CSV table of C-alpha atoms and ligand atoms in Angstrom, one decimal:
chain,number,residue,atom,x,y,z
Q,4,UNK,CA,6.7,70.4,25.5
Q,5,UNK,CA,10.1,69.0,24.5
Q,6,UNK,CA,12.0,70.6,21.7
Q,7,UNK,CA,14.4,68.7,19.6
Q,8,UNK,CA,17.0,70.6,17.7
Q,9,UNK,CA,18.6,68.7,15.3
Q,10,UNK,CA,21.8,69.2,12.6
Q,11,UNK,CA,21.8,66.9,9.2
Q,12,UNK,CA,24.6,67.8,7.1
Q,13,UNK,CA,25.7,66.1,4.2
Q,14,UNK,CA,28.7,67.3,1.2
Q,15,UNK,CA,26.5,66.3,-1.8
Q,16,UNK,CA,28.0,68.4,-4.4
Q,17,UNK,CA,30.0,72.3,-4.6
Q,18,UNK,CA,31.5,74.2,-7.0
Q,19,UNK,CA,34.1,75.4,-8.0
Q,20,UNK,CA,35.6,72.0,-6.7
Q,21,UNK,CA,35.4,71.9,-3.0
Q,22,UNK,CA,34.5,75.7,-2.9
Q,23,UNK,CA,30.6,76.2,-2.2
Q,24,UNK,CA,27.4,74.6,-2.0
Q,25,UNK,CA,25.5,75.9,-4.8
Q,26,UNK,CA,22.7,78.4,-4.8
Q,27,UNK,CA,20.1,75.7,-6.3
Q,28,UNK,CA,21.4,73.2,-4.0
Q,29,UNK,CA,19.8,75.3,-1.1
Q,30,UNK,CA,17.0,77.2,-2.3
Q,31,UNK,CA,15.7,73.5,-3.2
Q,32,UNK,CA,16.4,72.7,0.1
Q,33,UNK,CA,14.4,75.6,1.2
Q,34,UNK,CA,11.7,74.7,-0.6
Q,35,UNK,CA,11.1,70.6,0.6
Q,36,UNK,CA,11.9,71.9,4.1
Q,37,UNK,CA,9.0,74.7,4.1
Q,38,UNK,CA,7.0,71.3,2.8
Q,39,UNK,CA,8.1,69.4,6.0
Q,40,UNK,CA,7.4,72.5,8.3
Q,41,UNK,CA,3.8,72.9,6.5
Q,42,UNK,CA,2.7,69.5,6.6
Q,43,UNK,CA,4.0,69.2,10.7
Q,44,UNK,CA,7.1,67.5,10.6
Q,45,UNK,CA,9.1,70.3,11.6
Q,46,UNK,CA,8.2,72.9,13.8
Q,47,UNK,CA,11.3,75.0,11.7
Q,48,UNK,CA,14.2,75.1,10.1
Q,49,UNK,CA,17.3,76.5,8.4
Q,50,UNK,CA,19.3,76.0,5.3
Q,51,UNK,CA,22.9,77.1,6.0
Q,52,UNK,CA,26.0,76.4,4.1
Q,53,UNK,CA,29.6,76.1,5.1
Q,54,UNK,CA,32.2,75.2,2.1
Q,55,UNK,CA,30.6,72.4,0.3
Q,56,UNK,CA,28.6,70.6,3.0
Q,57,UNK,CA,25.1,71.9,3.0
Q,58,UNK,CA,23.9,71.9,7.0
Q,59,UNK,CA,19.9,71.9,7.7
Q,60,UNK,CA,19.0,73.1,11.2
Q,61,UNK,CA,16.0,71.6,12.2
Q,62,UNK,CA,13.8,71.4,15.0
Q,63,UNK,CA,10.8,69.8,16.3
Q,64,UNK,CA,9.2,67.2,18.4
Q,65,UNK,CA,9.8,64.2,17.1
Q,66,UNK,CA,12.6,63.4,19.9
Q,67,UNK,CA,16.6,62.2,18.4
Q,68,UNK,CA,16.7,59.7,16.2
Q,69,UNK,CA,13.3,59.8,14.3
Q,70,UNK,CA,12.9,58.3,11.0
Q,71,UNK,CA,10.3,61.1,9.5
Q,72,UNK,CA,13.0,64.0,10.8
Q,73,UNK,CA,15.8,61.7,9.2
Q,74,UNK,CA,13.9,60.6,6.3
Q,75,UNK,CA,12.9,64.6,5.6
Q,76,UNK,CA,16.4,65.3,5.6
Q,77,UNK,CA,17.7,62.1,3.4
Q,78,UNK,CA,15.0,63.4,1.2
Q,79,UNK,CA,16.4,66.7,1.0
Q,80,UNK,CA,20.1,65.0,0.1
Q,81,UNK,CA,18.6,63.1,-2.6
Q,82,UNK,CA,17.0,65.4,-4.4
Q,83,UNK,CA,19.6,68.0,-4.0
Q,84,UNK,CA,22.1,64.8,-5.7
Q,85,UNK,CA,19.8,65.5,-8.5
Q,86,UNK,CA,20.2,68.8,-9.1
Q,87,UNK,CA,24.3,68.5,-8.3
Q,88,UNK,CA,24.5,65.6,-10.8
Q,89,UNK,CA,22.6,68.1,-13.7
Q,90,UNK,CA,24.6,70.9,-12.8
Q,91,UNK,CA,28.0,68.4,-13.0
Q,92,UNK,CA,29.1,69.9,-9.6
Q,93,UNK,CA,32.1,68.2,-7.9
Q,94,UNK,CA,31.7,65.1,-6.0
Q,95,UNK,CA,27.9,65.2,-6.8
Q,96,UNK,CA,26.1,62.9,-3.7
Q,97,UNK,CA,29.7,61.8,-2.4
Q,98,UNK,CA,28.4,61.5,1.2
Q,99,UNK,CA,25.6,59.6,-0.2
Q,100,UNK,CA,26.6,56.0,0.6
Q,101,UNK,CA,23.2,53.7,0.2
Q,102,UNK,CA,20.5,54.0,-2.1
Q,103,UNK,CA,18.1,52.8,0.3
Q,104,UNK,CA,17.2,55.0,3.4
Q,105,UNK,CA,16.7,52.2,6.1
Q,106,UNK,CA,15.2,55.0,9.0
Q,107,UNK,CA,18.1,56.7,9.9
Q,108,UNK,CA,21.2,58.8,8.3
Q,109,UNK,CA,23.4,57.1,10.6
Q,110,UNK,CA,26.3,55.2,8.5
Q,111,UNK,CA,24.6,56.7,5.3
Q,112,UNK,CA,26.9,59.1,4.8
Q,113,UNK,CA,25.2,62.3,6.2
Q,114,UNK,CA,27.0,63.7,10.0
Q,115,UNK,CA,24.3,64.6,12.2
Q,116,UNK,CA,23.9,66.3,16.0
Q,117,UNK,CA,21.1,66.2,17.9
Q,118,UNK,CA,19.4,67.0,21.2
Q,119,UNK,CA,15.8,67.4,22.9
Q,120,UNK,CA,14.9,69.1,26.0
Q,121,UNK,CA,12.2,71.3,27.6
Q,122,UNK,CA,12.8,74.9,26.8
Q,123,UNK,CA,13.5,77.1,29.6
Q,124,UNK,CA,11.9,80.7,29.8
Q,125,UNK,CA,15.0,81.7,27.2
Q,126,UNK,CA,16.5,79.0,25.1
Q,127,UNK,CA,19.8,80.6,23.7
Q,128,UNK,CA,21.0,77.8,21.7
Q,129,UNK,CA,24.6,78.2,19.5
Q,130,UNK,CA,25.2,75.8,16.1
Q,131,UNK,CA,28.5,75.6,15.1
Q,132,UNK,CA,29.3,74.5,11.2
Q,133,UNK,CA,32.6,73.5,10.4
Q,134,UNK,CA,34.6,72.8,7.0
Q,135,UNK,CA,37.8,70.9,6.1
Q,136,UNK,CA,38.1,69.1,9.4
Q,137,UNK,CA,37.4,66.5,10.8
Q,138,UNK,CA,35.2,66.2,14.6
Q,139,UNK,CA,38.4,66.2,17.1
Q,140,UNK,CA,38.5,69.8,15.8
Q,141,UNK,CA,35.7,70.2,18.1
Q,142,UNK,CA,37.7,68.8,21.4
Q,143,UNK,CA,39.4,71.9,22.2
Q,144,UNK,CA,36.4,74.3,22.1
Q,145,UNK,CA,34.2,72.7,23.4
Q,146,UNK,CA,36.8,71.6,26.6
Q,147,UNK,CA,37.2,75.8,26.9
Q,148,UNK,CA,33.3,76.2,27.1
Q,149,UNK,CA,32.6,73.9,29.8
Q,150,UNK,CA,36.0,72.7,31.7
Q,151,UNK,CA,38.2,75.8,31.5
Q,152,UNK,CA,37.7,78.4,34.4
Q,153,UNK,CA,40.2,80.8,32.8
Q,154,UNK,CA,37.4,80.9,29.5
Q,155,UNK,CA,34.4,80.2,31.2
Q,156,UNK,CA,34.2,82.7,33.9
Q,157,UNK,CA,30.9,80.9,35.6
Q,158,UNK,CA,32.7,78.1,36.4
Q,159,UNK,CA,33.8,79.8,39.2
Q,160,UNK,CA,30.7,82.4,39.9
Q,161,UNK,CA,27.9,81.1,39.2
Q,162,UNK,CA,27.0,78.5,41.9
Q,163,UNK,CA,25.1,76.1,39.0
Q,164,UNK,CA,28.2,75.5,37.3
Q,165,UNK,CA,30.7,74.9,40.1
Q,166,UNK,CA,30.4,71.8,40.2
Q,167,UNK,CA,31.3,71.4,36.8
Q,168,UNK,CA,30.0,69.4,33.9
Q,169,UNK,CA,30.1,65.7,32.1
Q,170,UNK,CA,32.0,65.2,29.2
Q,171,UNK,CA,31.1,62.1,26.9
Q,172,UNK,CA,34.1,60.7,25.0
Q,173,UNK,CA,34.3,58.3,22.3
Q,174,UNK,CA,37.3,56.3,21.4
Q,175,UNK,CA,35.8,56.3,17.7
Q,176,UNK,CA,38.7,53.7,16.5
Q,177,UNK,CA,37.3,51.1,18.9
Q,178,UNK,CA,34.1,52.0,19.2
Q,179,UNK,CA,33.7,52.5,23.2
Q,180,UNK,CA,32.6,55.8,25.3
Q,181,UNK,CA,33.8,57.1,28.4
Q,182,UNK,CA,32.2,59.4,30.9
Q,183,UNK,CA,34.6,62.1,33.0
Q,184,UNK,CA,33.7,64.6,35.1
Q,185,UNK,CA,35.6,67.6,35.4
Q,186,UNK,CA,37.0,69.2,37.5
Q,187,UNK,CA,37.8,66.3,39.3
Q,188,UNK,CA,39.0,64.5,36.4
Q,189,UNK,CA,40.4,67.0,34.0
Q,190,UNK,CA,43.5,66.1,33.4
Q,191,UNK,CA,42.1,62.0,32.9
Q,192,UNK,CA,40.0,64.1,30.2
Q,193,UNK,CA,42.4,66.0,28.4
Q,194,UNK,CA,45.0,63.0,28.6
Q,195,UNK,CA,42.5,61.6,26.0
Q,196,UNK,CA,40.5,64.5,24.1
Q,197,UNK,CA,44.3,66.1,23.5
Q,198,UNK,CA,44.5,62.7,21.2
Q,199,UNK,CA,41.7,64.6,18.6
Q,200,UNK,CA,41.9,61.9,16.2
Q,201,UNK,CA,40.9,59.2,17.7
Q,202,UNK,CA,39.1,60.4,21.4
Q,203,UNK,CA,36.1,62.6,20.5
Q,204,UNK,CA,33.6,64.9,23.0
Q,205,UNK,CA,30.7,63.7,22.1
Q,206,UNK,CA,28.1,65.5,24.5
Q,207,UNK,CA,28.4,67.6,27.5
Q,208,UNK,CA,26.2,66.8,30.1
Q,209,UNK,CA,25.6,69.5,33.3
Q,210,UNK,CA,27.4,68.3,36.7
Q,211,UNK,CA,25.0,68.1,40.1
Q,212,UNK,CA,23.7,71.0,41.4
Q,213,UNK,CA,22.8,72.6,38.2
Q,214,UNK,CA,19.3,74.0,37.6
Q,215,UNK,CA,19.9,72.4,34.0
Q,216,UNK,CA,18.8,68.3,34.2
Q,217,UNK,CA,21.4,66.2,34.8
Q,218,UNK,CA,20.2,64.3,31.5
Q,219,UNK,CA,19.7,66.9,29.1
Q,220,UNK,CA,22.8,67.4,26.7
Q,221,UNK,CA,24.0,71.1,27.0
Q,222,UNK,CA,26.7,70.4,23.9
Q,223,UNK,CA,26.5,67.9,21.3
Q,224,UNK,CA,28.6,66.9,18.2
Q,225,UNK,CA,28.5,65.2,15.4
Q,226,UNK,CA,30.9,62.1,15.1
Q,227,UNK,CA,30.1,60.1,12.1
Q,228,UNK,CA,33.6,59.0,10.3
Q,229,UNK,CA,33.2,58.6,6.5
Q,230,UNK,CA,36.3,56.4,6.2
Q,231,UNK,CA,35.5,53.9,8.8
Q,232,UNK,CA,31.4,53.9,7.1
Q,233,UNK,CA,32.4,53.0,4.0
Q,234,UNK,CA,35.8,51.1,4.6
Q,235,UNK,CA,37.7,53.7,3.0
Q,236,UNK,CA,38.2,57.3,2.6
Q,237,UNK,CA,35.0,58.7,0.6
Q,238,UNK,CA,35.2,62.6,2.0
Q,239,UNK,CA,35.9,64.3,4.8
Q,240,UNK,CA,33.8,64.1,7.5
Q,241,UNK,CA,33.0,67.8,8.4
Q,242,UNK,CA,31.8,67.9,12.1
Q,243,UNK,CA,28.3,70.4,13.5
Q,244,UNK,CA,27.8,70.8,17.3
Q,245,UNK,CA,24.8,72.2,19.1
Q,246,UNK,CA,25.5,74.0,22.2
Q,247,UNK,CA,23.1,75.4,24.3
Q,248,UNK,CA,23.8,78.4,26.5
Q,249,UNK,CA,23.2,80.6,29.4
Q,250,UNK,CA,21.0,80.0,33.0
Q,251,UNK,CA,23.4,77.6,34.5
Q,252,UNK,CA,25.1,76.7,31.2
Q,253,UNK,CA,28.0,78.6,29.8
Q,254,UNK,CA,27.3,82.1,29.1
Q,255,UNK,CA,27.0,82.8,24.7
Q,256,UNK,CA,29.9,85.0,25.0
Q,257,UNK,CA,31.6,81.8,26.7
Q,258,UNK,CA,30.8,80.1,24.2
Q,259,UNK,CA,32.2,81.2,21.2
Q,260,UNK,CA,35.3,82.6,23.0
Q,261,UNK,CA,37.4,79.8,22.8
Q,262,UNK,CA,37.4,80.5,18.5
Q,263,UNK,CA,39.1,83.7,19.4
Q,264,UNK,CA,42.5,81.4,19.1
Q,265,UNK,CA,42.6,79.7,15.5
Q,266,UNK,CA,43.8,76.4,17.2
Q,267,UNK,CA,45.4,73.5,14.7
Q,268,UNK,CA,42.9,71.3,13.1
Q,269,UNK,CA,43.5,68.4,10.6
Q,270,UNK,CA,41.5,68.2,7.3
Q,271,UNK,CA,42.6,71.1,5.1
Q,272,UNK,CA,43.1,69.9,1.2
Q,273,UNK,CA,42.4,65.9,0.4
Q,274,UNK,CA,41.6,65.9,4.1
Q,275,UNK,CA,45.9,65.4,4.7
Q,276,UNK,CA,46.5,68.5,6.0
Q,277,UNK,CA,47.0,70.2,9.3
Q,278,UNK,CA,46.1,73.9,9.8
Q,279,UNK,CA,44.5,77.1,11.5
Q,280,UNK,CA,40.6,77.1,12.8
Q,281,UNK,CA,39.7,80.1,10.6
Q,282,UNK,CA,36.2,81.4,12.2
Q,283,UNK,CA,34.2,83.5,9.6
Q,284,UNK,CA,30.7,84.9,8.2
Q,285,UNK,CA,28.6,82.3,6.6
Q,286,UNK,CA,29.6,84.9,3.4
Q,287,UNK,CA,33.1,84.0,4.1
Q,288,UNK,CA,32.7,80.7,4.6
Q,289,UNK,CA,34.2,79.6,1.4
Q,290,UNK,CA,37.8,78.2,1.6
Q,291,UNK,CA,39.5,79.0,-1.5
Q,292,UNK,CA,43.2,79.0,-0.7
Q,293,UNK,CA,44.5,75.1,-1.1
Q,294,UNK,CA,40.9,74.4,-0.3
Q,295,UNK,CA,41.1,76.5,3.3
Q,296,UNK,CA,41.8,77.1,5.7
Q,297,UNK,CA,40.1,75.1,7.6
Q,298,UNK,CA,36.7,77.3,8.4
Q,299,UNK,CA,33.8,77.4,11.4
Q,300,UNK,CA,30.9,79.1,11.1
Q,301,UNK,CA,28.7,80.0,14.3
Q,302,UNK,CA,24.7,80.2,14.2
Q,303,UNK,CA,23.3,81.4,17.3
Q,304,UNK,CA,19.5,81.4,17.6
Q,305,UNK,CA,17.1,81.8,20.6
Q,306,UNK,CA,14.0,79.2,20.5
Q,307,UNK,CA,10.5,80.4,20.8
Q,308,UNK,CA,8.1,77.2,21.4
Q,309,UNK,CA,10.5,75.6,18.8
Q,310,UNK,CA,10.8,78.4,16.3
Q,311,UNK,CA,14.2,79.8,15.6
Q,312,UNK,CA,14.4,83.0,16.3
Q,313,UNK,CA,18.1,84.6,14.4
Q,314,UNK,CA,20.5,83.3,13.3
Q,315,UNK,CA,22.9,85.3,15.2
Q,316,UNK,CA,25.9,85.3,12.2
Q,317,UNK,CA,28.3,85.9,15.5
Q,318,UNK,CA,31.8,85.9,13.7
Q,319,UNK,CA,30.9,88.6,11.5
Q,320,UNK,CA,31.8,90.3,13.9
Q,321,UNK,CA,34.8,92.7,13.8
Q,322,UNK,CA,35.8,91.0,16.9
Q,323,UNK,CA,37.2,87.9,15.1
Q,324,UNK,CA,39.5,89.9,12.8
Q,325,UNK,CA,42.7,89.2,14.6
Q,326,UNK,CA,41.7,85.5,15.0
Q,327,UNK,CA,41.5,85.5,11.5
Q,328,UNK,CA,44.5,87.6,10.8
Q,329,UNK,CA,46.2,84.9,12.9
Q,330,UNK,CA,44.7,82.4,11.7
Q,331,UNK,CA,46.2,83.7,7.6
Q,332,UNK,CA,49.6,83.8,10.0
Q,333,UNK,CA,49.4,80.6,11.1
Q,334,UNK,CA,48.4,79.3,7.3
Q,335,UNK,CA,51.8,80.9,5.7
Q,336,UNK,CA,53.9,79.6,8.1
Q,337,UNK,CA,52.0,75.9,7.8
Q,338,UNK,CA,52.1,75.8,3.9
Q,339,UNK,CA,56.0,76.7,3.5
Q,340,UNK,CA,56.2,73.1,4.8
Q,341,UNK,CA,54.4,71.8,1.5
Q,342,UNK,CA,54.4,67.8,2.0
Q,343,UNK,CA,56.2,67.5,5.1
Q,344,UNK,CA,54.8,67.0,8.5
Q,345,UNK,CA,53.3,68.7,10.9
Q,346,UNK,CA,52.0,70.3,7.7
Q,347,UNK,CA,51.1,66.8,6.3
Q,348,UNK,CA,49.0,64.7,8.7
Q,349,UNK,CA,51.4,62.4,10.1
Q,350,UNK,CA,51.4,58.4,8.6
Q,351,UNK,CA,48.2,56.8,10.7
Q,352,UNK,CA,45.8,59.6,9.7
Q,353,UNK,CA,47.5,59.2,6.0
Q,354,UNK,CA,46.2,55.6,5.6
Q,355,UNK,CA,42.7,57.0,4.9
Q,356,UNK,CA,43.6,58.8,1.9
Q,357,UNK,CA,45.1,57.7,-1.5
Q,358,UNK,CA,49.0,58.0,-0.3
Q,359,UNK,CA,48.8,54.1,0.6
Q,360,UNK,CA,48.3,53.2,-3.3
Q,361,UNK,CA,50.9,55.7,-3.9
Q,362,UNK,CA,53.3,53.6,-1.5
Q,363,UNK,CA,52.6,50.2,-3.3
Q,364,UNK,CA,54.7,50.4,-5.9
Q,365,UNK,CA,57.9,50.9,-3.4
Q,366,UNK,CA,57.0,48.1,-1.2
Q,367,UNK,CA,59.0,45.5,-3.2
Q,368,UNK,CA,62.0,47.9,-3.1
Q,369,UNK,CA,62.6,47.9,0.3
Q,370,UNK,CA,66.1,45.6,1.7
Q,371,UNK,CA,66.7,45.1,5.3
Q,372,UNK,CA,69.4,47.6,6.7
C,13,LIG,MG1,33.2,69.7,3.5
């Protein structure tokens, strides 16, 4: 039997401002999803929250892209709207973008990450949830996991992996892929994922020689951009990945290494800031100061015939404390800068938000020099 995991994840409403997804938010969610899992759609499922974007881990067989997985989960969103608009929470269904679901949350609004596959005699499988960033965030990582010997310590030992992996790239600004292969072309990759804003890992497939299929996707993320749906900036778009671990895949413990280092991500406050990777608890996955910093939140679960056995909150552990001591470091030092760059995203990635009608006025007061 194949297994299909899938993230939906949509902001539809926090509190205090951009603070939390409420309480009512996800025990409703709870509730329609238990429906879903009763009536067959899902085999199971979990309501996590990161910030204010409320994440449902799914899985069943219904393979990617299926409209009653998708509809269950737009279904979810639009209920939940409900209870955000009664409640007056903050940005009440802001990644809401249609009315009408037309089969897929695809350019709705909603990010989503998916992947099927046949489950092997242990299915470790990791979901990362991020908030106040935007899916580059996810280039770095995920590069560590499955290109970087120094990381991933299989690469070199464990004879599945030596021949490296496939990494997927999107050029999201003109709407073309790529496939590299490392390590014969790393450096072709990281001449492009290093540009986070605009080339993208999409999925990670396993090289030749691995006991993993070719064609099954051992990483996944989500890449739906809010301000190129809807033509304008409506919300961040706060990436999920899916990566699945172990048995001629990266180890767990390789996994989540590379959020030891609180690298530089963009999104922090009105999505125009640049700062620290902060990885956290799902209880401390609120971003308070100046809307941060920028948080990720790691799931890991092992499947059983589809069931999700966990979660796994891994950076509770104590073992994340100086990443996060760094990572408050690294968050001084970036907010002494107030509006100026590299604090500030720099002028391309500012063209999404509301600085442009800011800028308006001065454009007629402009002489040649
Ligand atoms: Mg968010």
């Amino acid at each position: 039997m194949k297994t299909t995991v899938s993230i939906i994840k949509a902001d539809i409403g926090s509190y205090t401002g951009h603070q939390k997804v409420h309480e009512e938010l996800k025990k409703k969610a709870g509730e329609l999803l238990k429906d879903e899992k009763s009536k067959g759609t899902l085999l199971d499922y979990y309501v996590a929250s990161v910030g204010d974007d409320l994440d449902l881990i799914l899985t069943h067989d219904k393979g990617i892209d299926s409209k009653d997985i998708h509809g269950a989960a737009w279904n979810v969103f639009m209920e939940c709207t409900e209870i955000a608009k009664g409640l007056k929470l903050y940005g009440a269904g802001q990644d809401i973008l249609s009315d009408a679901f037309s089969g897929n949350v695809k350019g709705m609004g909603p990010g989503c990450a998916e992947m099927e596959f046949e489950e092997r005699r242990s299915e470790p499988i990791v979901a990362f949830l991020m908030d106040k960033t935007e899916p580059g965030a996810f280039n770095l990582p995920i590069f560590r996991m499955f290109g970087d010997p120094f990381n991933t310590a299989g690469l070199i030992i464990d004879p599945n992996m030596h021949k490296g992996f496939r990494f997927e790239v999107y050029d999201i600004k003109n709407h073309k892929k790529v496939m590299l292969k490392t390590p014969e072309e790393l450096y072709d990759l990281l001449a492009l994922i290093g540009a986070k804003s605009r080339y993208v890992i999409k999925r990670v497939y396993p090289g030749p020689e691995n006991k993993v299929p070719e064609n099954e996707a051992a990483a996944v993320i989500s890449t739906d951009k809010l301000h190129e749906i809807a033509g304008e900036y409506v919300g961040k778009d706060d990436p999920v990945a899916l990566v699945r671990g172990q048995s001629g895949l990266p180890a767990v413990g390789e996994i989540v290494e590379p959020f030891a280092f609180p690298h530089l991500v963009s999104g922090w406050m009105r999505g125009s800031h640049n700062g620290p990777l902060m990885p956290c608890s799902q209880k401390n996955a609120i971003p308070t100061r100046f809307d941060g910093p920028p948080r990720v939140v790691a799931l890991g679960f092992q499947l059983n015939e589809g069931t999700l056995v966990g979660p796994m909150d891994v950076f509770a552990d104590v073992a994340y404390d100086r990443a996060r001591t760094k990572a408050l470091e690294v968050a001084d030092y970036m907010r002494r800068h107030g509006p100026f760059e590299p604090h500030r995203l720099g002028p391309e990635d500012m063209e999404y938000t509301t600085l442009p009608k800011v800028m308006e006025k001065l454009k007629d007061r402009f002489e040649s020099i």
